[in-house]
mmCIF file of C-alpha atoms in Angstrom:
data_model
loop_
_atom_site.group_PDB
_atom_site.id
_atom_site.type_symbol
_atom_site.label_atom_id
_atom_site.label_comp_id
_atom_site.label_asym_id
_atom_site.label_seq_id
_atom_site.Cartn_x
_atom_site.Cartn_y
_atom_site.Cartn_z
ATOM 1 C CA UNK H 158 -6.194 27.959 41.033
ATOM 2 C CA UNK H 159 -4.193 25.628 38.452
ATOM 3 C CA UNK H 160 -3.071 27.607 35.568
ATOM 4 C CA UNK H 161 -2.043 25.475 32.472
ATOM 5 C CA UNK H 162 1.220 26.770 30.383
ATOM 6 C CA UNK H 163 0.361 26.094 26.885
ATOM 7 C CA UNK H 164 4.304 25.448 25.983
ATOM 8 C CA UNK H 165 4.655 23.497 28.352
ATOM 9 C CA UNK H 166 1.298 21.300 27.792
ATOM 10 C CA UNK H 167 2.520 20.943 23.736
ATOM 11 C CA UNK H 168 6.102 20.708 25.466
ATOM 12 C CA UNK H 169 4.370 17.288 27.060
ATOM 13 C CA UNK H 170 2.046 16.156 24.582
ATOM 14 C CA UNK H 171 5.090 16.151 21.722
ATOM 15 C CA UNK H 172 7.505 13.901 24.755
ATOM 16 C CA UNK H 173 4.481 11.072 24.909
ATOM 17 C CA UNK H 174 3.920 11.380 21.255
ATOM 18 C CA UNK H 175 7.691 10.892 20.397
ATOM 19 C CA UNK H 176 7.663 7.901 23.264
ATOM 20 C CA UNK H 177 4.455 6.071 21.603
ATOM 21 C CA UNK H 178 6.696 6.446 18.023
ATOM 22 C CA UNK H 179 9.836 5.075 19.380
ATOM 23 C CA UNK H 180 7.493 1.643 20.501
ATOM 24 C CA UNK H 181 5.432 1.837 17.723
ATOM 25 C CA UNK H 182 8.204 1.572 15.402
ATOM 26 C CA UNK H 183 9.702 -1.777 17.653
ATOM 27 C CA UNK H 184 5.758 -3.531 18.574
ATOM 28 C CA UNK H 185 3.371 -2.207 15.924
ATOM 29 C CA UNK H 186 0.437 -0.261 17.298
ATOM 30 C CA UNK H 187 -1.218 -2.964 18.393
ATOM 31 C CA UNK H 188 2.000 -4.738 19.867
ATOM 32 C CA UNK H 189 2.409 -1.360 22.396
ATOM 33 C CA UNK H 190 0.377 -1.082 25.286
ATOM 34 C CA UNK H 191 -0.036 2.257 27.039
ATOM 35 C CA UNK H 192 2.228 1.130 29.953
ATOM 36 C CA UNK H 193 4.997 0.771 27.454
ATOM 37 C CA UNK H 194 4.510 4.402 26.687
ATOM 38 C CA UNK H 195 4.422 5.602 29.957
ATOM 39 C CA UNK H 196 7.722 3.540 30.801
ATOM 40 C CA UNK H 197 9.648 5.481 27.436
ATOM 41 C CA UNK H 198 7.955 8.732 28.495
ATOM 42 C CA UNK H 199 9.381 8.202 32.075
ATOM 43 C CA UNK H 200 5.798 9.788 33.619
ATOM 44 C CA UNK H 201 2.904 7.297 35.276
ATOM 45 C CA UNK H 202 -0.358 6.614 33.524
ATOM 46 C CA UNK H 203 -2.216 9.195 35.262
ATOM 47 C CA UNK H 204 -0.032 11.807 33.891
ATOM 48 C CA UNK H 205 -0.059 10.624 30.317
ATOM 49 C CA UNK H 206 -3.546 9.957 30.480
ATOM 50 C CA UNK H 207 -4.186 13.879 31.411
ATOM 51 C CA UNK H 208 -2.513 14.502 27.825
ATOM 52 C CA UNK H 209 -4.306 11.591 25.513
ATOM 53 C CA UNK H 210 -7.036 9.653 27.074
ATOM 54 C CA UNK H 211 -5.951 6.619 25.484
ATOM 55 C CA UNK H 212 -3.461 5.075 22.762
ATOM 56 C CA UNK H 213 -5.664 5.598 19.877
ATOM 57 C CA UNK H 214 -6.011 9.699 20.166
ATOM 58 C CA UNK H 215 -1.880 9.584 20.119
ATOM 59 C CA UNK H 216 -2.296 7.421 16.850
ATOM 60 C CA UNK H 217 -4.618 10.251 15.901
ATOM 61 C CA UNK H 218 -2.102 12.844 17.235
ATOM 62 C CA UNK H 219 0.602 11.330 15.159
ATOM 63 C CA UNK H 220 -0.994 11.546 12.332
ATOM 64 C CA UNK H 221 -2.174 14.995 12.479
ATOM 65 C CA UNK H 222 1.758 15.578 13.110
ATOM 66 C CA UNK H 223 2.461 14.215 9.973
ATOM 67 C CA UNK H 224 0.345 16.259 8.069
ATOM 68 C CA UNK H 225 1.007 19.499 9.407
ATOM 69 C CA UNK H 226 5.013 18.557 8.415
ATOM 70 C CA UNK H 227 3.946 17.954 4.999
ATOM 71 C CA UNK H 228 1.961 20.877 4.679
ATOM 72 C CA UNK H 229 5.142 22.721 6.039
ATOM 73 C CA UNK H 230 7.226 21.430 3.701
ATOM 74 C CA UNK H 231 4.700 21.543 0.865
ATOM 75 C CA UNK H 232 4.656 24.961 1.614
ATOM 76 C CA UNK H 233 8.209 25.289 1.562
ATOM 77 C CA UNK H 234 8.461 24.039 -2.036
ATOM 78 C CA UNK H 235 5.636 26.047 -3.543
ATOM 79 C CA UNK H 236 8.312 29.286 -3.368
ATOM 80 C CA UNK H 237 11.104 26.947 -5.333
ATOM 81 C CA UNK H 238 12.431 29.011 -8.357
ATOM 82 C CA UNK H 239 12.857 25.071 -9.876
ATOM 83 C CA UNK H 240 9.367 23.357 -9.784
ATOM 84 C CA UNK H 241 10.929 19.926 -11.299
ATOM 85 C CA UNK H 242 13.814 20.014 -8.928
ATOM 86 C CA UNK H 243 11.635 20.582 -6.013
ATOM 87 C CA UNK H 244 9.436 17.589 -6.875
ATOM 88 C CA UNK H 245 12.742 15.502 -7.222
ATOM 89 C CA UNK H 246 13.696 16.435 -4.001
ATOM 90 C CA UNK H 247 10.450 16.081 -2.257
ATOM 91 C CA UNK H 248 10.986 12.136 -3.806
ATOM 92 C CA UNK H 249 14.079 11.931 -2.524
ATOM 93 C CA UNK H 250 13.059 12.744 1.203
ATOM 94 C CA UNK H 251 10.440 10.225 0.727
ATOM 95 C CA UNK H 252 12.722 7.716 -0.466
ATOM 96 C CA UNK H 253 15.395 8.802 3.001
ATOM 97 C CA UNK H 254 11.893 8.231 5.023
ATOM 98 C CA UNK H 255 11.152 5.207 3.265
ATOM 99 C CA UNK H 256 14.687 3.730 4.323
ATOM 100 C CA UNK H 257 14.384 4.723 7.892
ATOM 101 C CA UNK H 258 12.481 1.253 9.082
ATOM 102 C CA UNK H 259 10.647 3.130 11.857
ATOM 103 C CA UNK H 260 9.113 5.433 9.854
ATOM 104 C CA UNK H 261 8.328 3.291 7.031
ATOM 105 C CA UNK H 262 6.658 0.763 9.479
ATOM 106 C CA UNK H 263 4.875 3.614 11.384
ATOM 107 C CA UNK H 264 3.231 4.703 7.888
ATOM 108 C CA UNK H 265 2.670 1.398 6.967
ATOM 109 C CA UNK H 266 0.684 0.573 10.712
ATOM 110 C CA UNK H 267 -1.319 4.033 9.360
ATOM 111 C CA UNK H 268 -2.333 2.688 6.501
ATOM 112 C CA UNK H 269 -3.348 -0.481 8.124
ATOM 113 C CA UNK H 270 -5.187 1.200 10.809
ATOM 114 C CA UNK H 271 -7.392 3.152 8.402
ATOM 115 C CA UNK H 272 -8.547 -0.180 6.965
ATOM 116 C CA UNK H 273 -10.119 -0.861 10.342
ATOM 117 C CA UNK H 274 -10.898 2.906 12.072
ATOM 118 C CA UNK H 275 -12.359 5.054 9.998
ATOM 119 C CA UNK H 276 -11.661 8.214 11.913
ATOM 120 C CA UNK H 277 -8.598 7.531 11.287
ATOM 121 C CA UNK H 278 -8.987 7.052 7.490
ATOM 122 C CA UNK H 279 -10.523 10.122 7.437
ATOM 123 C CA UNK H 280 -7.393 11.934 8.359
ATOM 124 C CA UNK H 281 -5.068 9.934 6.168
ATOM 125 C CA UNK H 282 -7.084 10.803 3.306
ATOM 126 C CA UNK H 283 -6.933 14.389 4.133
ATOM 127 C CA UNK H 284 -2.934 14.415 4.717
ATOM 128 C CA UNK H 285 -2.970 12.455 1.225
ATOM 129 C CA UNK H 286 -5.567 15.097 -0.542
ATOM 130 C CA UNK H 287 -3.363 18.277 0.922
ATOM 131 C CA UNK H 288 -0.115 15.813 -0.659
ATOM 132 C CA UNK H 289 -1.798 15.426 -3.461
ATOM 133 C CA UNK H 290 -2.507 19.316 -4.131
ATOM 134 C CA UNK H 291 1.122 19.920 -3.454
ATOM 135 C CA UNK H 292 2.772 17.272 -6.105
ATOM 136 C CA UNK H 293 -0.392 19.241 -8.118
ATOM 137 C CA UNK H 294 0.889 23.138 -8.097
ATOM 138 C CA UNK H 295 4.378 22.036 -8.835
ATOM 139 C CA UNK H 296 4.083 20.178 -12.064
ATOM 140 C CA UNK H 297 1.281 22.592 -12.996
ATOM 141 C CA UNK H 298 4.417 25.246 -12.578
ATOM 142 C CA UNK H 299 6.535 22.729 -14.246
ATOM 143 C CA UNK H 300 4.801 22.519 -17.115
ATOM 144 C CA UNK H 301 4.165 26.171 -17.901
ATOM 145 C CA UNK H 302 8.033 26.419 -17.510
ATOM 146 C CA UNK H 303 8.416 23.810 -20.109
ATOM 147 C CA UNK H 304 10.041 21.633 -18.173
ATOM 148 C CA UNK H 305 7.492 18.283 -18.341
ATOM 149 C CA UNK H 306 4.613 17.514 -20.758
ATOM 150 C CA UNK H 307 2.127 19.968 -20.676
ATOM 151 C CA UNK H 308 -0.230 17.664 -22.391
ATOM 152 C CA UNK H 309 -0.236 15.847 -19.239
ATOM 153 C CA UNK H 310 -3.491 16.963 -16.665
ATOM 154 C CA UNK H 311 -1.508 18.174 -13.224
ATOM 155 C CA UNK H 312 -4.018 16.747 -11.280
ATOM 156 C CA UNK H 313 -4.540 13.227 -12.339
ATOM 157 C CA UNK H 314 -0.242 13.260 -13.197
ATOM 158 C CA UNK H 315 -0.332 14.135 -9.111
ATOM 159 C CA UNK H 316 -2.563 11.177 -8.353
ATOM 160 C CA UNK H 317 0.293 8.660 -9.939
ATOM 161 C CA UNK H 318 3.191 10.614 -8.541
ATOM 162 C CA UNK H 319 1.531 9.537 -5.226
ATOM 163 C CA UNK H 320 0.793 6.138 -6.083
ATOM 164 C CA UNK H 321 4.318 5.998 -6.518
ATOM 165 C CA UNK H 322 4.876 6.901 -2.770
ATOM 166 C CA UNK H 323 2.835 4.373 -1.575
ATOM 167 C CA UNK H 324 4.296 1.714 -4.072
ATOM 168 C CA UNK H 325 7.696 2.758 -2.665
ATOM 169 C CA UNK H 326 6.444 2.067 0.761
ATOM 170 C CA UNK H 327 4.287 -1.045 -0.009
ATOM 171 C CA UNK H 328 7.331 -2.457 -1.439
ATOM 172 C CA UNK H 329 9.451 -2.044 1.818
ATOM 173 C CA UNK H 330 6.432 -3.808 2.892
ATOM 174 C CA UNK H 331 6.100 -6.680 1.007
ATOM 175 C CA UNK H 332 9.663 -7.086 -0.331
ATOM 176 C CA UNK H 333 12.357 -8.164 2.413
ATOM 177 C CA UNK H 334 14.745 -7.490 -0.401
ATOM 178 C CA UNK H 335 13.920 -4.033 -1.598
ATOM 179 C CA UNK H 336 16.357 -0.931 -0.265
ATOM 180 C CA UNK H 337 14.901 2.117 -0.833
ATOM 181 C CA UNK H 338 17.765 4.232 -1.460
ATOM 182 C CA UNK H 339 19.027 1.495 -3.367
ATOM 183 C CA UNK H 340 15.762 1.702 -5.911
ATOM 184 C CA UNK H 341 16.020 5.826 -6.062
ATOM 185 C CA UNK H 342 17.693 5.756 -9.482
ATOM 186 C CA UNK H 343 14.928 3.719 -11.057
ATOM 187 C CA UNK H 344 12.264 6.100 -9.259
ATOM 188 C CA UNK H 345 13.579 9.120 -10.561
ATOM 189 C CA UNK H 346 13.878 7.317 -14.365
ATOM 190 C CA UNK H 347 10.600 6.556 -13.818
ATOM 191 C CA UNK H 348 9.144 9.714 -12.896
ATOM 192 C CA UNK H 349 11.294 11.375 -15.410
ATOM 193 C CA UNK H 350 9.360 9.138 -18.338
ATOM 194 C CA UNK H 351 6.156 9.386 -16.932
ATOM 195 C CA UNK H 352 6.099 13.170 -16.871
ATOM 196 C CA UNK H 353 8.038 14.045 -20.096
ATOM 197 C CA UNK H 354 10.840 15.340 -17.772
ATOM 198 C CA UNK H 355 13.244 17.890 -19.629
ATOM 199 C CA UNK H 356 16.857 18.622 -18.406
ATOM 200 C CA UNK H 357 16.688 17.026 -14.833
ATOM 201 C CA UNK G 1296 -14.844 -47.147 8.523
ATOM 202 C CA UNK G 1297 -15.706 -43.567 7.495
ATOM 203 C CA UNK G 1298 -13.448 -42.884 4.376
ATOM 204 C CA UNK G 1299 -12.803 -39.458 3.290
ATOM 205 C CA UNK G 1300 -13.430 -38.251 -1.047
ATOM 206 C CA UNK G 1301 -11.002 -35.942 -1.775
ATOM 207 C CA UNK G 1302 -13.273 -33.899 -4.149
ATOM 208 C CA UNK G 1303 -15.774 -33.537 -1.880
ATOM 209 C CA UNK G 1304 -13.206 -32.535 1.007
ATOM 210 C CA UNK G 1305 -11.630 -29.459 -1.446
ATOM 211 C CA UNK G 1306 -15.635 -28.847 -2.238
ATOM 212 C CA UNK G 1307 -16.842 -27.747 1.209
ATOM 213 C CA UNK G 1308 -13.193 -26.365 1.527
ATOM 214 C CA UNK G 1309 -13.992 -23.621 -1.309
ATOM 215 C CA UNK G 1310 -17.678 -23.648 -0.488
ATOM 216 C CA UNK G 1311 -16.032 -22.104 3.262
ATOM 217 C CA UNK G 1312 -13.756 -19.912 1.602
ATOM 218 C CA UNK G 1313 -16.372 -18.843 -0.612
ATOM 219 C CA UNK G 1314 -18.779 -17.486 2.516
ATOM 220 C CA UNK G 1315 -15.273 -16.474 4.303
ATOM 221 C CA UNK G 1316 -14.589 -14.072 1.049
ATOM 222 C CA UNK G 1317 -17.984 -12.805 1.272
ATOM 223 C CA UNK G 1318 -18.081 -12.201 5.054
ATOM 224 C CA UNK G 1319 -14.646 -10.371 5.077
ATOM 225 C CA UNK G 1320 -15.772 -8.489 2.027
ATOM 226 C CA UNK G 1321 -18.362 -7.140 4.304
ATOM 227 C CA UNK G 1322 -16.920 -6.241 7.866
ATOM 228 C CA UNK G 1323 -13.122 -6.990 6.943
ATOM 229 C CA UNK G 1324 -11.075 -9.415 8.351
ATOM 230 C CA UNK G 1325 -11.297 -8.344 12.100
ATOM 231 C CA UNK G 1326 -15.071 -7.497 12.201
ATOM 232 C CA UNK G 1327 -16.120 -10.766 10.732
ATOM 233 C CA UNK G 1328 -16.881 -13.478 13.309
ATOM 234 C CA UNK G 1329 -16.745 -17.294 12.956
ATOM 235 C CA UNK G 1330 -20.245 -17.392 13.670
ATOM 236 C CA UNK G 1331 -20.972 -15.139 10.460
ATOM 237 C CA UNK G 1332 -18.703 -17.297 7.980
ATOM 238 C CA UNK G 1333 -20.862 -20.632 9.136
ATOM 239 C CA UNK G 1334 -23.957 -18.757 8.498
ATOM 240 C CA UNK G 1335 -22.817 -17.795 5.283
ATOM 241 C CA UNK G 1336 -22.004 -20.832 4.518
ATOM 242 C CA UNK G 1337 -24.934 -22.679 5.468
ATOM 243 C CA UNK G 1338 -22.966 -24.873 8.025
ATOM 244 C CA UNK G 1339 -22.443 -25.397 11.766
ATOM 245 C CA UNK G 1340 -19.677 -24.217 13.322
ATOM 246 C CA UNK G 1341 -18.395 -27.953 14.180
ATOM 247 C CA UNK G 1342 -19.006 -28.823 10.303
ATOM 248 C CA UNK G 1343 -16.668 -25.979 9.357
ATOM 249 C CA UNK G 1344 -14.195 -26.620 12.243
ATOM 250 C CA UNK G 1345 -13.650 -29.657 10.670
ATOM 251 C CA UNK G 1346 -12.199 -28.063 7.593
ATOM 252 C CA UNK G 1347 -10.496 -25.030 9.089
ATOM 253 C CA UNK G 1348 -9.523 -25.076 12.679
ATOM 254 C CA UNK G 1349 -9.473 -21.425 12.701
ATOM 255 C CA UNK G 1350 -10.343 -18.146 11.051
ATOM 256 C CA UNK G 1351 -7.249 -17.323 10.381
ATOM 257 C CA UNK G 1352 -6.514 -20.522 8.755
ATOM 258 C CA UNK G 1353 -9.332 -19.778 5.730
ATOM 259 C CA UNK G 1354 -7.237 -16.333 5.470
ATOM 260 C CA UNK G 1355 -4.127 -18.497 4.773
ATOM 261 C CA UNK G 1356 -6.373 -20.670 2.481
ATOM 262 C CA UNK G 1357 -7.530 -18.254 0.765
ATOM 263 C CA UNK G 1358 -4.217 -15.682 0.372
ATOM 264 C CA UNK G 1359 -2.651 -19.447 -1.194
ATOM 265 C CA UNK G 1360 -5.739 -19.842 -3.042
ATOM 266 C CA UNK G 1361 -4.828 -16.175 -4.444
ATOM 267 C CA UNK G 1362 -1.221 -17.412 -5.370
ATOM 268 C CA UNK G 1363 -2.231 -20.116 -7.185
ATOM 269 C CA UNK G 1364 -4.545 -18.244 -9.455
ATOM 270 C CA UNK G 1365 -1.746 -15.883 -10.286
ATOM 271 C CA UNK G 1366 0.400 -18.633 -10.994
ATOM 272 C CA UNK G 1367 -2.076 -20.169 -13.521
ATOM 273 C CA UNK G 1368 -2.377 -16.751 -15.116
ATOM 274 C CA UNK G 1369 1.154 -16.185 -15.680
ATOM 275 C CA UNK G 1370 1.507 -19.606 -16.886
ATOM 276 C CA UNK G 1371 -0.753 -18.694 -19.680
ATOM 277 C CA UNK G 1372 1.079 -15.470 -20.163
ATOM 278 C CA UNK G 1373 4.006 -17.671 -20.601
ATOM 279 C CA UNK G 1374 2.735 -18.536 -24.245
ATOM 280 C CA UNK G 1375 1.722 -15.682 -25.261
ATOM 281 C CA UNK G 1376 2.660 -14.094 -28.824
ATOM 282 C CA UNK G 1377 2.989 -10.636 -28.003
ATOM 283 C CA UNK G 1378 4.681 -10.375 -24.097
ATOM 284 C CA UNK G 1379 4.234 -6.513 -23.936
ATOM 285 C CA UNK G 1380 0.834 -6.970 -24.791
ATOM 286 C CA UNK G 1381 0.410 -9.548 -22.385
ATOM 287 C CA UNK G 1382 1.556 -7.374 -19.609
ATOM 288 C CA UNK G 1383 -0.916 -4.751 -20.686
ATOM 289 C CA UNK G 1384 -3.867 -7.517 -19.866
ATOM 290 C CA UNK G 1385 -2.425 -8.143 -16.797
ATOM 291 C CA UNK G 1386 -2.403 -4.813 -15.901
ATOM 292 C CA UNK G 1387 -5.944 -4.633 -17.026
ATOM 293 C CA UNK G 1388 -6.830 -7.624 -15.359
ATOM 294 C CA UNK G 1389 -5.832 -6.209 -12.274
ATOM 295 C CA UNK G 1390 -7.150 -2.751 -12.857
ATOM 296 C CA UNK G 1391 -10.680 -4.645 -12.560
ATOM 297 C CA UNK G 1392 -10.201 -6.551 -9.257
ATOM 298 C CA UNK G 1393 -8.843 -3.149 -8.103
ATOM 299 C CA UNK G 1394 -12.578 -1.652 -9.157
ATOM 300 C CA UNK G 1395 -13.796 -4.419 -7.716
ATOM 301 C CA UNK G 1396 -14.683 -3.638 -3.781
ATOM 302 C CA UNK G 1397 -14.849 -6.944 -3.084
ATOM 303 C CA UNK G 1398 -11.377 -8.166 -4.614
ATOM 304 C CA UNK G 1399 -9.776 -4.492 -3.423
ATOM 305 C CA UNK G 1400 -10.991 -4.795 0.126
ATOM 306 C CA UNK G 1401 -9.711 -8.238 0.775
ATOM 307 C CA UNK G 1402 -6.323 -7.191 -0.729
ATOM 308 C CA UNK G 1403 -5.790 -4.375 1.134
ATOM 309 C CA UNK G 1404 -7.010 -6.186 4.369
ATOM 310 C CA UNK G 1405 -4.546 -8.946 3.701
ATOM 311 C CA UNK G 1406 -1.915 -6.328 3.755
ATOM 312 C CA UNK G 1407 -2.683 -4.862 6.606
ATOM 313 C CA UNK G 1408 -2.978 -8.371 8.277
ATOM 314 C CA UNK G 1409 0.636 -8.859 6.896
ATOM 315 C CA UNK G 1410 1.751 -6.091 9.009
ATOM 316 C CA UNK G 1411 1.033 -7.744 12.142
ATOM 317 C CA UNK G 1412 1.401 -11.909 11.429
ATOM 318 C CA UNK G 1413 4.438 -12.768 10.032
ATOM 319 C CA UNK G 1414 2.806 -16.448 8.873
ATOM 320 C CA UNK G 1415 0.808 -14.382 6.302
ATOM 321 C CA UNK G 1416 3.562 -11.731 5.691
ATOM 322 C CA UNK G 1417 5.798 -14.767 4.270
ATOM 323 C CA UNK G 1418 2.634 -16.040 2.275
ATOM 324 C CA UNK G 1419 2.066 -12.306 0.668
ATOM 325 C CA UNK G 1420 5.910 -11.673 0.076
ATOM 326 C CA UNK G 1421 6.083 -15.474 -1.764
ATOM 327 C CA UNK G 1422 3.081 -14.592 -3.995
ATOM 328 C CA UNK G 1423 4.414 -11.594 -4.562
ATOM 329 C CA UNK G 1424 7.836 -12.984 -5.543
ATOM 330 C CA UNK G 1425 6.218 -14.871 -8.185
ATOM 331 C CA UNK G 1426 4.412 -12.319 -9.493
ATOM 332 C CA UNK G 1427 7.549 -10.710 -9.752
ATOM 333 C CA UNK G 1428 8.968 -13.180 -11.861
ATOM 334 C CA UNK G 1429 6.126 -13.675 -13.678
ATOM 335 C CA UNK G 1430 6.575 -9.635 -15.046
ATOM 336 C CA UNK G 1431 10.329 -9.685 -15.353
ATOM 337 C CA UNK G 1432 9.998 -12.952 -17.710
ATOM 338 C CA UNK G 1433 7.841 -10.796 -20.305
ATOM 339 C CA UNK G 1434 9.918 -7.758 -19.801
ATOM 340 C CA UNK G 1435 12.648 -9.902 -20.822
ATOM 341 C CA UNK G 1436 11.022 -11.479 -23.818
ATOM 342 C CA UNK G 1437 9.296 -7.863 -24.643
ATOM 343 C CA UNK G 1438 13.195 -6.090 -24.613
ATOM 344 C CA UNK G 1439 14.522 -9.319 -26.730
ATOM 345 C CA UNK G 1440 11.663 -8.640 -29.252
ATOM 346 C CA UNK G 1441 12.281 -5.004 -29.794
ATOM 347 C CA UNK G 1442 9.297 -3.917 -28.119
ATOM 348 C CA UNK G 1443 10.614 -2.117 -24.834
ATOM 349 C CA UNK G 1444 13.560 0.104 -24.045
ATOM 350 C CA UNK G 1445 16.278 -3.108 -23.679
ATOM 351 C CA UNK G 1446 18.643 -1.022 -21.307
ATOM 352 C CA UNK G 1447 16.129 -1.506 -18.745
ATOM 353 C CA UNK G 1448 16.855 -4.264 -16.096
ATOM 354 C CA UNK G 1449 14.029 -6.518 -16.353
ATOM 355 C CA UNK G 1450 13.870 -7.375 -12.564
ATOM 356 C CA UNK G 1451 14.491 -3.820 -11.596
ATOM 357 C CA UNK G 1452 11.733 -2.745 -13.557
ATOM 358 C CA UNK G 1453 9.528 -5.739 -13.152
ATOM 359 C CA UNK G 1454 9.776 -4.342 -9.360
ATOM 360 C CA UNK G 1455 8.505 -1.145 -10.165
ATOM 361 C CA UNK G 1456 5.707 -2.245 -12.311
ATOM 362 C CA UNK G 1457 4.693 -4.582 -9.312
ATOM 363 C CA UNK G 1458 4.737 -1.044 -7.071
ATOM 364 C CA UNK G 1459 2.532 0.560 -9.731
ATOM 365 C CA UNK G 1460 0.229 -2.770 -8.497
ATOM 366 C CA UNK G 1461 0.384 -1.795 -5.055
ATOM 367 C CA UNK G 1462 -0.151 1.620 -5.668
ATOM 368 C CA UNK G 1463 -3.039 1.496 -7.220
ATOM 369 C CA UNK G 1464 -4.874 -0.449 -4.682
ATOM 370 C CA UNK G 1465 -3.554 2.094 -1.961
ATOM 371 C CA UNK G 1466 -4.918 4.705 -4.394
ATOM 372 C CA UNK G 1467 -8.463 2.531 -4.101
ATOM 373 C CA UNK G 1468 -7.732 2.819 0.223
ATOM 374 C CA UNK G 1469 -6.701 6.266 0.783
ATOM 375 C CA UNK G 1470 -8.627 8.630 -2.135
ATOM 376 C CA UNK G 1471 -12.558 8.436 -2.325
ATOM 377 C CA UNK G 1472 -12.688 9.559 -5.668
ATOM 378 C CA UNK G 1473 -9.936 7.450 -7.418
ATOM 379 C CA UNK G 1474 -11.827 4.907 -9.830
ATOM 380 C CA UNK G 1475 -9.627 2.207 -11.039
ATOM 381 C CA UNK G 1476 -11.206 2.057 -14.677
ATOM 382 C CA UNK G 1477 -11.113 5.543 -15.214
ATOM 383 C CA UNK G 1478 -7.160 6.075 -14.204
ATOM 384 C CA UNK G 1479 -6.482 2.817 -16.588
ATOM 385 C CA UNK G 1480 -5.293 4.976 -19.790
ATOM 386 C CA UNK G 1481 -3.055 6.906 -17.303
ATOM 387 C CA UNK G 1482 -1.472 3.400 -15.401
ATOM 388 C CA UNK G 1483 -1.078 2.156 -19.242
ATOM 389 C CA UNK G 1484 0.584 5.986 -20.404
ATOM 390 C CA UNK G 1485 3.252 5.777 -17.144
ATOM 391 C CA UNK G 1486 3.646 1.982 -17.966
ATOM 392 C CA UNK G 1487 4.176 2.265 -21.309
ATOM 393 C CA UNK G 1488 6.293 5.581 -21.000
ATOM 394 C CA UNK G 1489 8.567 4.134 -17.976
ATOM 395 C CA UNK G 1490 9.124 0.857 -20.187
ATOM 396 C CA UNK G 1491 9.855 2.807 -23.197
ATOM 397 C CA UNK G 1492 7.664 0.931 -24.997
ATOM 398 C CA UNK G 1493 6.506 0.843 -28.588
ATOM 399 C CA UNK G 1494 3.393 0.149 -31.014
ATOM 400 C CA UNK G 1495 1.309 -0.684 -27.963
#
């Protein structure tokens, strides 16, 4: 009888997924066939297709990826002695991600793809609702340390910080002149305003 | 000889764009048919043919149609008295299309369809260019009146108040529960805090 290792199946399943994100980011989702996959994977259809039955659940895989490393990091941040720093930095690795064209045009393909799948949608809004929570607890912990407007309501204040994360993206998007890291300084100003930011 | 008026060439044009708008408002760009945009219209397929050879071509028609109306807009704003209070209606304006399924849905599918046609990614980044402009010009006349922080870069920011535009339509995509007319006092709080802005 078979026996399947289970660090060995994730062992696999993270090889495809990191093969299907190397074409995504130079085709597009829909510019990648499978077979372009398997070729970067180095292993034959019948193999990948024992991991992910088809292109779409390593889309899905992907993106359930990238929420489990926010919620990492999230996590990460909710122990930071500096709420207000923390958020600051958390904008700043956005901003490095933003500037790193694969990854910007992989979230940007996500976004697209929840227009049209709504399976897909449904995780996107749940990776954005778990961001969302995040940016949440540390300005509610910035504010009770005095260091942004408490007058401000954490929640709906989170809501903007994210719309500022997608801006930043939509911008690479839409803009073939805007450079991320080049636009940080006016992010952070902005930010700073917005929340009543004291001693950054 | 068959001889062709103008007027009532654009007519059918926007009565086709008209059903198109509806139709994509419906099932989105890539789950409307040509079939359904003829019946929509009230015309057969050859009828509309001869005014758009293709689907895609009413999305071009209609993402230029889009420019121009923003073009006409910020022509008015040209004139207007008060520029910061100008950009506050146009941020208002836009706050309603954004609440707006309709208006949202065929935004956000354009932008997605950007992602994968470069015809209609140039169209989006040139309307978006002048929109651009259109911001930085009252930012500029705003600063020289003494109305907004005049240290700010007018482009730099006009950029950023642009992402707050994109932002909050992704906002309308990714969260269930964002409603554009209830987050307006917050959009005009971050606006008016980022721009340093006074006696708005």
């Amino acid at each position: 009888m078979r026996t399947v290792d289970p660090a060995k199946h994730a062992a696999k399943r993270r090889q495809i997924m990191q093969a299907a994100a190397l074409c995504f980011a130079d085709k597009g989702f829909h510019g990648t066939r499978t077979a372009d996959i398997c070729a970067r994977a180095g292993m034959s259809p019948g193999n990948v297709f024992h991991y992910f039955p088809s292109k779409h659940a390593i889309i899905v895989a992907l993106i359930e990826q990238e929420g489990a490393d926010t919620a990492a990091y999230l996590a990460d941040l909710a122990d930071a002695e500096d709420p207000l720093a923390a958020l600051f930095d958390l904008i700043d690795a956005v901003v490095r991600l933003a500037a790193d064209p694969a990854y910007a045009g992989l979230t940007l393909d996500t976004a697209a793809e929840a227009r049209r799948d709504e399976g897909i949608g449904t995780l996107v809004a749940d990776n954005d609702r778990r961001l969302r929570a995040g940016i949440a607890d540390l300005l509610r912990r910035a504010a009770a340390a005095g260091r942004i407007d408490d007058a401000l309501d954490p929640d709906g204040a989170a809501t903007w910080v994210a719309a500022q994360i997608d801006g930043l993206f939509a911008r690479v998007a839409t803009d073939p002149d805007f450079a991320p890291l080049d636009q940080a300084p006016m992010l952070r100003l902005l930010l700073a305003r917005f929340l009543g930011a004291r001693d950054t």
